[in-house]
CSV table of C-alpha atoms and ligand atoms in Angstrom, one decimal:
chain,number,residue,atom,x,y,z
P,1,MET,CA,9.6,-12.0,14.5
P,2,ALA,CA,9.5,-10.0,11.2
P,3,GLU,CA,11.9,-7.1,10.9
P,4,GLU,CA,10.5,-3.6,10.8
P,5,THR,CA,10.9,-1.6,7.6
P,6,ILE,CA,10.8,2.1,7.0
P,7,PHE,CA,7.1,1.8,6.7
P,8,SER,CA,6.7,1.2,10.4
P,9,LYS,CA,8.5,4.6,11.0
P,10,ILE,CA,6.0,6.3,8.6
P,11,ILE,CA,3.1,4.8,10.5
P,12,ARG,CA,4.5,6.1,13.8
P,13,LYS,CA,5.3,9.5,12.2
P,14,GLU,CA,9.0,9.1,13.0
P,15,ILE,CA,10.0,10.0,9.5
P,16,PRO,CA,8.2,12.3,7.1
P,17,ALA,CA,5.8,11.0,4.5
P,18,ASP,CA,2.8,12.5,2.6
P,19,VAL,CA,0.2,10.7,4.6
P,20,VAL,CA,-3.3,11.0,3.0
P,21,TYR,CA,-5.2,8.7,5.4
P,22,GLN,CA,-4.7,6.9,8.7
P,23,ASP,CA,-7.0,5.0,11.1
P,24,ASP,CA,-6.6,2.3,13.7
P,25,LEU,CA,-5.9,-0.4,11.1
P,26,VAL,CA,-4.2,1.2,8.1
P,27,THR,CA,-2.1,4.1,6.9
P,28,ALA,CA,-1.9,5.5,3.3
P,29,PHE,CA,0.8,7.7,1.9
P,30,ARG,CA,2.1,8.9,-1.4
P,31,ASP,CA,4.8,6.7,-3.0
P,32,ILE,CA,8.1,8.5,-3.0
P,33,ASN,CA,8.7,7.5,-6.6
P,34,PRO,CA,5.3,7.8,-8.3
P,35,ARG,CA,4.7,5.9,-11.5
P,36,ALA,CA,1.5,7.8,-12.3
P,37,PRO,CA,-0.2,11.1,-11.4
P,38,SER,CA,-1.8,9.3,-8.4
P,39,HIS,CA,0.4,6.7,-6.7
P,40,VAL,CA,-0.6,5.9,-3.1
P,41,LEU,CA,0.6,3.0,-0.8
P,42,ILE,CA,-2.0,1.6,1.6
P,43,ILE,CA,-0.5,-0.5,4.4
P,44,PRO,CA,-1.7,-2.3,7.5
P,45,ASN,CA,-0.5,-0.6,10.7
P,46,LYS,CA,0.4,-4.2,11.8
P,47,LEU,CA,3.6,-5.5,10.3
P,48,ILE,CA,2.7,-8.3,7.9
P,49,PRO,CA,5.8,-8.8,5.6
P,50,THR,CA,4.2,-10.4,2.6
P,51,THR,CA,0.9,-11.9,1.3
P,52,ASN,CA,2.4,-15.3,2.3
P,53,ASP,CA,2.1,-14.1,5.9
P,54,VAL,CA,-1.6,-13.1,5.9
P,55,GLU,CA,-3.6,-15.1,8.5
P,56,PRO,CA,-7.4,-15.5,8.9
P,57,GLU,CA,-7.3,-13.0,11.8
P,58,ASP,CA,-5.9,-10.4,9.3
P,59,GLU,CA,-9.1,-10.5,7.2
P,60,LEU,CA,-10.5,-7.3,8.7
P,61,VAL,CA,-7.4,-5.3,8.0
P,62,MET,CA,-6.9,-6.7,4.6
P,63,GLY,CA,-10.5,-5.8,3.7
P,64,ARG,CA,-9.9,-2.3,5.1
P,65,LEU,CA,-7.1,-1.9,2.5
P,66,PHE,CA,-9.8,-2.1,-0.2
P,67,THR,CA,-12.3,0.2,1.4
P,68,VAL,CA,-9.6,2.8,2.0
P,69,ALA,CA,-8.4,2.3,-1.6
P,70,LYS,CA,-12.0,3.1,-2.8
P,71,LYS,CA,-12.1,6.2,-0.6
P,72,ILE,CA,-8.7,7.5,-1.8
P,73,ALA,CA,-9.6,6.9,-5.4
P,74,GLN,CA,-12.7,9.0,-4.9
P,75,ASP,CA,-10.7,11.7,-3.2
P,76,GLU,CA,-8.1,11.7,-5.9
P,77,GLY,CA,-10.8,12.0,-8.6
P,78,ILE,CA,-9.8,8.8,-10.4
P,79,ALA,CA,-12.5,6.4,-9.4
P,80,GLU,CA,-14.7,7.0,-12.4
P,81,ASP,CA,-11.9,6.7,-15.0
P,82,GLY,CA,-10.3,3.8,-13.1
P,83,TYR,CA,-7.1,2.7,-11.6
P,84,ARG,CA,-5.0,-0.3,-10.6
P,85,LEU,CA,-4.4,-2.0,-7.3
P,86,ILE,CA,-1.2,-4.0,-7.0
P,87,VAL,CA,0.3,-6.1,-4.3
P,88,ASN,CA,3.8,-7.5,-5.0
P,89,CYS,CA,5.1,-10.5,-3.2
P,90,ASN,CA,8.7,-11.6,-2.7
P,91,PRO,CA,11.5,-11.3,-5.4
P,92,HIS,CA,9.6,-12.7,-8.3
P,93,GLY,CA,6.8,-10.3,-7.6
P,94,GLY,CA,9.1,-7.4,-7.4
P,95,GLN,CA,8.6,-6.7,-3.7
P,96,GLU,CA,11.2,-4.2,-2.3
P,97,VAL,CA,9.7,-3.3,1.1
P,98,TYR,CA,8.8,-6.3,3.3
P,99,HIS,CA,5.7,-4.7,4.9
P,100,ILE,CA,2.7,-5.6,2.9
P,101,HIS,CA,1.4,-2.7,0.8
P,102,MET,CA,-1.3,-2.1,-1.8
P,103,HIS,CA,-0.2,0.3,-4.6
P,104,LEU,CA,-3.1,2.5,-5.8
P,105,VAL,CA,-2.0,3.8,-9.2
P,106,GLY,CA,-4.0,5.9,-11.6
P,107,GLY,CA,-4.6,9.3,-13.2
P,108,ARG,CA,-3.7,8.2,-16.7
P,109,PRO,CA,-4.4,5.1,-18.8
P,110,LEU,CA,-2.2,2.4,-17.5
P,111,GLY,CA,-2.4,0.1,-20.5
P,112,PRO,CA,-2.4,-3.7,-20.2
P,113,MET,CA,-0.9,-5.3,-17.1
P,114,LEU,CA,2.8,-6.0,-17.6
P,115,LEU,CA,4.2,-9.4,-16.9
P,116,SER,CA,7.8,-8.7,-17.7
G,201,LIG,P1,7.3,-2.8,-3.8
G,201,LIG,O1,8.3,-2.9,-5.0
G,201,LIG,O2,5.9,-3.3,-4.1
G,201,LIG,O3,7.9,-3.3,-2.5
G,201,LIG,O4,7.1,-1.2,-3.6
G,201,LIG,C1,7.8,-0.5,-2.7
G,201,LIG,C2,7.4,1.0,-2.9
G,201,LIG,O5,7.7,1.7,-1.8
G,201,LIG,C3,8.1,1.6,-4.1
G,201,LIG,O6,7.2,2.0,-5.1
G,201,LIG,C4,8.9,2.8,-3.5
G,201,LIG,O7,9.0,3.9,-4.3
G,201,LIG,C5,8.1,3.0,-2.2
G,201,LIG,N1,8.8,3.6,-1.1
G,201,LIG,C6,10.0,3.2,-0.6
G,201,LIG,N2,10.4,4.0,0.4
G,201,LIG,C7,9.4,4.9,0.5
G,201,LIG,C8,9.2,6.1,1.4
G,201,LIG,N3,10.0,6.4,2.4
G,201,LIG,N4,8.0,6.8,1.2
G,201,LIG,C9,7.2,6.5,0.3
G,201,LIG,N5,7.3,5.5,-0.6
G,201,LIG,C10,8.4,4.7,-0.5
């Protein structure tokens, strides 16, 4: 069994977070340490630790991450200018919280993608 993270508490509203969207499959909230004017994390309500743990039965929820990212980008007013979606995996990917999450980052030119 995967261990719960602080994100499970955010989903259940047990700790405060700036939640911008929630439905039966996903929750989205503002990153506590924003790297750009818009920085929202979109996560499955189901605990999936990393992209290595995604199974075929998760395809619906993983697709929902993208449709919700599209909606939030529109709501934030950054869809037209553009933004970046990032999913980090494990230590080499820079993952800190082991509950899969999609970063939606935008609101300024982000430059080329960093590999360092
Ligand atoms: P990652 O490095 O991809 O695992 O990203 C984890 C992200 O979660 C970081 O950008 C953190 O700033 C963010 N984060 C950690 N704890 C919280 C929290 N309680 N509320 C909102 N964002 C958080």
